GROMACS .gro file of C-alpha atoms in nm:
model
  125
    1UNK     CA    1   3.359 -14.189   3.896
    2UNK     CA    2   3.162 -14.277   4.208
    3UNK     CA    3   2.987 -14.607   4.269
    4UNK     CA    4   2.716 -14.635   4.533
    5UNK     CA    5   2.588 -14.968   4.664
    6UNK     CA    6   2.289 -14.989   4.897
    7UNK     CA    7   2.212 -15.274   5.134
    8UNK     CA    8   1.989 -15.349   5.428
    9UNK     CA    9   1.647 -15.354   5.267
   10UNK     CA   10   1.395 -15.628   5.331
   11UNK     CA   11   1.052 -15.720   5.457
   12UNK     CA   12   0.942 -15.592   5.797
   13UNK     CA   13   0.615 -15.563   5.985
   14UNK     CA   14   0.458 -15.227   6.054
   15UNK     CA   15   0.617 -15.069   6.359
   16UNK     CA   16   0.948 -15.242   6.293
   17UNK     CA   17   1.289 -15.105   6.206
   18UNK     CA   18   1.548 -15.134   5.934
   19UNK     CA   19   1.888 -14.982   5.877
   20UNK     CA   20   1.997 -14.907   5.523
   21UNK     CA   21   2.361 -14.862   5.429
   22UNK     CA   22   2.515 -14.709   5.120
   23UNK     CA   23   2.882 -14.769   5.060
   24UNK     CA   24   3.069 -14.549   4.817
   25UNK     CA   25   3.379 -14.624   4.619
   26UNK     CA   26   3.585 -14.440   4.363
   27UNK     CA   27   3.612 -14.114   4.552
   28UNK     CA   28   3.607 -13.981   4.906
   29UNK     CA   29   3.266 -13.828   4.968
   30UNK     CA   30   3.330 -13.626   5.284
   31UNK     CA   31   3.265 -13.300   5.099
   32UNK     CA   32   2.960 -13.432   4.911
   33UNK     CA   33   2.597 -13.394   5.005
   34UNK     CA   34   2.438 -13.737   5.043
   35UNK     CA   35   2.072 -13.824   5.036
   36UNK     CA   36   1.816 -14.101   5.037
   37UNK     CA   37   1.525 -14.102   4.798
   38UNK     CA   38   1.250 -14.359   4.751
   39UNK     CA   39   1.018 -14.460   4.474
   40UNK     CA   40   0.699 -14.659   4.512
   41UNK     CA   41   0.531 -14.830   4.214
   42UNK     CA   42   0.354 -14.577   3.995
   43UNK     CA   43   0.491 -14.280   4.189
   44UNK     CA   44   0.769 -14.032   4.134
   45UNK     CA   45   1.097 -14.058   4.316
   46UNK     CA   46   1.074 -13.857   4.637
   47UNK     CA   47   1.322 -13.714   4.880
   48UNK     CA   48   1.349 -13.887   5.217
   49UNK     CA   49   1.653 -13.746   5.398
   50UNK     CA   50   1.977 -13.566   5.325
   51UNK     CA   51   2.302 -13.481   5.499
   52UNK     CA   52   2.534 -13.203   5.397
   53UNK     CA   53   2.904 -13.227   5.322
   54UNK     CA   54   3.174 -13.154   5.576
   55UNK     CA   55   3.186 -12.786   5.485
   56UNK     CA   56   2.815 -12.767   5.570
   57UNK     CA   57   2.874 -12.922   5.914
   58UNK     CA   58   2.688 -13.234   5.811
   59UNK     CA   59   2.352 -13.060   5.840
   60UNK     CA   60   2.053 -13.293   5.804
   61UNK     CA   61   1.714 -13.244   5.646
   62UNK     CA   62   1.409 -13.473   5.637
   63UNK     CA   63   1.085 -13.504   5.450
   64UNK     CA   64   0.790 -13.430   5.677
   65UNK     CA   65   0.658 -13.783   5.627
   66UNK     CA   66   0.962 -13.939   5.796
   67UNK     CA   67   1.064 -13.671   6.044
   68UNK     CA   68   1.102 -13.816   6.392
   69UNK     CA   69   1.111 -14.174   6.260
   70UNK     CA   70   1.413 -14.182   6.026
   71UNK     CA   71   1.771 -14.074   6.095
   72UNK     CA   72   2.038 -14.016   5.834
   73UNK     CA   73   2.404 -14.030   5.930
   74UNK     CA   74   2.739 -14.066   5.761
   75UNK     CA   75   3.073 -14.221   5.844
   76UNK     CA   76   3.331 -14.043   5.634
   77UNK     CA   77   3.604 -14.283   5.742
   78UNK     CA   78   3.403 -14.567   5.589
   79UNK     CA   79   3.270 -14.357   5.301
   80UNK     CA   80   2.922 -14.476   5.397
   81UNK     CA   81   2.585 -14.316   5.458
   82UNK     CA   82   2.312 -14.477   5.668
   83UNK     CA   83   1.939 -14.447   5.705
   84UNK     CA   84   1.796 -14.572   6.033
   85UNK     CA   85   1.423 -14.629   5.989
   86UNK     CA   86   1.199 -14.680   6.292
   87UNK     CA   87   0.824 -14.709   6.339
   88UNK     CA   88   0.789 -14.818   5.980
   89UNK     CA   89   0.453 -14.788   5.809
   90UNK     CA   90   0.312 -14.967   5.503
   91UNK     CA   91   0.332 -14.637   5.314
   92UNK     CA   92   0.710 -14.648   5.357
   93UNK     CA   93   0.719 -14.940   5.113
   94UNK     CA   94   0.937 -14.845   4.817
   95UNK     CA   95   1.272 -14.891   4.651
   96UNK     CA   96   1.520 -14.678   4.841
   97UNK     CA   97   1.808 -14.511   4.659
   98UNK     CA   98   2.111 -14.333   4.791
   99UNK     CA   99   2.252 -14.040   4.599
  100UNK     CA  100   2.559 -13.820   4.607
  101UNK     CA  101   2.607 -13.465   4.490
  102UNK     CA  102   2.939 -13.293   4.433
  103UNK     CA  103   2.835 -13.000   4.648
  104UNK     CA  104   2.790 -12.953   5.021
  105UNK     CA  105   2.429 -12.845   4.989
  106UNK     CA  106   2.131 -13.080   5.008
  107UNK     CA  107   1.873 -13.085   4.730
  108UNK     CA  108   1.526 -13.226   4.784
  109UNK     CA  109   1.482 -13.289   4.413
  110UNK     CA  110   1.655 -13.581   4.238
  111UNK     CA  111   1.927 -13.371   4.076
  112UNK     CA  112   2.220 -13.565   4.214
  113UNK     CA  113   2.535 -13.667   4.032
  114UNK     CA  114   2.552 -14.031   4.138
  115UNK     CA  115   2.293 -14.294   4.228
  116UNK     CA  116   2.291 -14.643   4.369
  117UNK     CA  117   2.091 -14.929   4.223
  118UNK     CA  118   1.831 -14.924   4.499
  119UNK     CA  119   1.721 -15.160   4.772
  120UNK     CA  120   1.363 -15.277   4.829
  121UNK     CA  121   1.190 -15.201   5.156
  122UNK     CA  122   0.852 -15.366   5.213
  123UNK     CA  123   0.645 -15.295   5.522
  124UNK     CA  124   0.355 -15.530   5.586
  125UNK     CA  125   0.047 -15.426   5.781
   0.00000   0.00000   0.00000
């Protein structure tokens, strides 16, 4: 079993930055695809960014809405995935979830095997 714990959320002004972390335990995730999703009130959970497993050369993929502003990375030694968020906008406000999939390939739909509990990100205008 894999446990994922997110941290780093908070309140930030528009144009600011935050760095989210997701620490995994229970299994080494180097071969897993990892992703960040977000869900705003009254909306469906949406894909934000993903990074492939080691057999996929850690390939990254981003939603168009965050491309150029967010960066996903992973530290396999620490079993942790990060989401660096810059130039934040009020529309980025949501609960952010990390997810892991026992496959090297990234999915942009929420069909992942493991999920964290989420961390709130609020961007004020």
